[in-house]
């Protein structure tokens, strides 16, 4: 519209060109433009061309002129002739009127002069006439000429239009598909004209697809599965999206139901992710209601598997036409690739292609990449980045290309294919650009041919179906392959041993420390040491390890970082799908469970859920067979389900699943108090037995037993956290039993990592429960366990893990100084080991400790490391945490590291990211921080926008630090809103205040809420009390918060508490715009660093919670 306004106000031509492939919505754009272009003092002429138009000389200009001269509405040639005669009488001699006969299908008498004229001269006469007519017309009204499918404009029309835009002010808007060959000279000149805006249309983004579907279906939300199906199937092409949706509607797959409030919907496994996908704020202005005025949601028919549906006939036809246009060899390559799957490696493709050499394959792939049949990627990281976001529309500056020498342009065209071949050689992963092509090509195979090809693929892939070398090549579910015989290729024992042998760091990795340097276990922590001496000993041990590792840094640095995600996507998951196609359900189940476990390790709860559902369908089939007796697979299935439910904050569901799993593992967890106390007695005896046996030599359990023990340990680790987070008093006994059973299972494995993890979990359980003596003992036992570990492979990682875990525990318990000391050492260890997946967690936790201690220089340094890591690894979670801390700095520290606008922009761009959306805590914290910002500014509309986004996440009560970070900020926002309600004297303000106080008290009462959160929670409780006129309890909570802040060394909260105390009881009047003034004067970190702003003055930039209602009616 801006270009159109410029045209109407200026005296020169404007050209707007939209280029895009079929289905990108070019025609729809032109229809919208035509509608918007209607107005006075200008005429809009819109035409659509076809293939035939290209072969009709001067056809486009003919249609333009027919509209300009008003001939398009004439019913008969006589009427057209009469109109023409009146319009051209003054411009053209009557004897030349017959020039118009052929072009406008009229019958003027042919004059002698015209009969003697050459065709070229006739054409020039016509062009001159048309130019005069258009010059005359634009003096009266401007012309906007819209051409759909402009790639079919004939050469003569391009030539005329090129002259026209130089002579007459006209606005030409056209859409076109990419030219098959080089465009004609006139078309190129128009594209390169300084007044031409040339836009290449990109596919829709996933959020736009969701908005479009919700708008088309007139619903408030759609299932995540449907969104994924449409995003992947359409690849952002609007027409494909519409056809896929139409196809689902035809097959009666979509079900429309009335929307229920989220808090009233009972959460089950089947609806765990059902209606989480809603349109973005851009659709806020649209009314998504049915005829009755109620809001609806879209669901899927029970049991449907969208990925198994055949593509719509209209889309298959497009793919078949494209296939038919290829050479036979290219068709064969595409068909073989279709069997392998949507994504595949060049190695596997070469394996299945019959009688091809590598050179032939590379050349064919390069051609198909050029034709947009395939995309190629150097590694899995590039692939994931490409899938996350589609290419956007962009403006092309053809004028700059006209400045290049023609020889250079010719040279680049010759070299392009050769360069593409070089790129394909470097790339190792190939993916179909459109899933419809893969499905269509797949359906061309006969059943027996498919089976043979799937078998070939499975045999090739299973050799690499294990974790990467960096992670010691094991199973994603430890020792899984020892429990289930699923291999097609027979392995000898040497190969199996080789697979289970740690290989992350090569032979020369072992570092021998001098005996005088490493203390023996008994000498490490002798009796009668003071806590301070124990602390120094432990920190000294980590320092010693870091020093020795730095001396041999080259030897311990892994050759490559973790490649498990790539293995998962191009080996494990395809294997599961090949075995499904082969009807080998037991093998497919094995790989679906491995896939789900891998996605849980990677933090992707949704995809773990998806593939557990795939596994469940196979389990149901297998259970019908009497010969199938795989309790381990069933138990693993339920334990993984429990883990997903736990991560999603559904504790009741998680507990149910974990109990089922333990029952199948023959470790049934008690249901009543009598069996609970009996089981506790048994487990305590077992515990002392294992501890007494630890020093003696005993044979380790077999691999099958180890597989069970590892899964049991994982179940117990989650169970004690679930029971500890409950308010019921008797649940603490269940929690204690689960913690003891975790330690016992770990001790039975005789694996150092399992034992140390269990010790630290047991210690944390007792610390949260307030048992002072017991936790200290098990922390020391964990330290003693790592003293004599060989410093190689897993041994080094265990040392780093312990440093990180201890730092995390100390942070939770409020020992901030020690958390920083340990966290700094964990950071040094993980940076030496170059393991970003572990390193980012340490940096996130270290940030929070430094933040509470107000050590800003160190905090900004750590944030810099976190940012660098998130950018280098494209790690969305660490980037989200970075912005979370940046918001905290603005809200509580009084300066700006990254602007508020940048933080909000990140949230809006990434709130639909799968890893963030289905992870408990981080989005809750981000939304709540923004809500607090607006609440402080009294902008209640924006407050409600972000608070309402945070509210559904509150119910995901996962007992993790990140959730408590988020819920504390959410409640702070609600407390500020309570102040506004009281100020406006709303009727329900008192009830709301009582409810908030109960929520804050219950959060403090939970065992799993670490003491580090108590000062903030007590601060908020004090504020609620003073708002409601309860001065006595306000004093109590305020003093408790101050005492805890002093004990923990929480300088941030202590400073704020003192300011609150002084402010609340002072006689100064509250200023309406106090926080606004503070915000406008917040200094940047650069100003503080340069010395322009004193760091001590920054401490005073705290929000003073308003209390102007001490004598309130409550």
CSV table of C-alpha atoms in Angstrom, one decimal, residues 97 510 667:
chain,number,residue,atom,x,y,z
A,97,UNK,CA,-9.0,2.1,-38.1
A,510,UNK,CA,44.0,-41.7,31.2
A,667,UNK,CA,9.6,-53.9,42.9
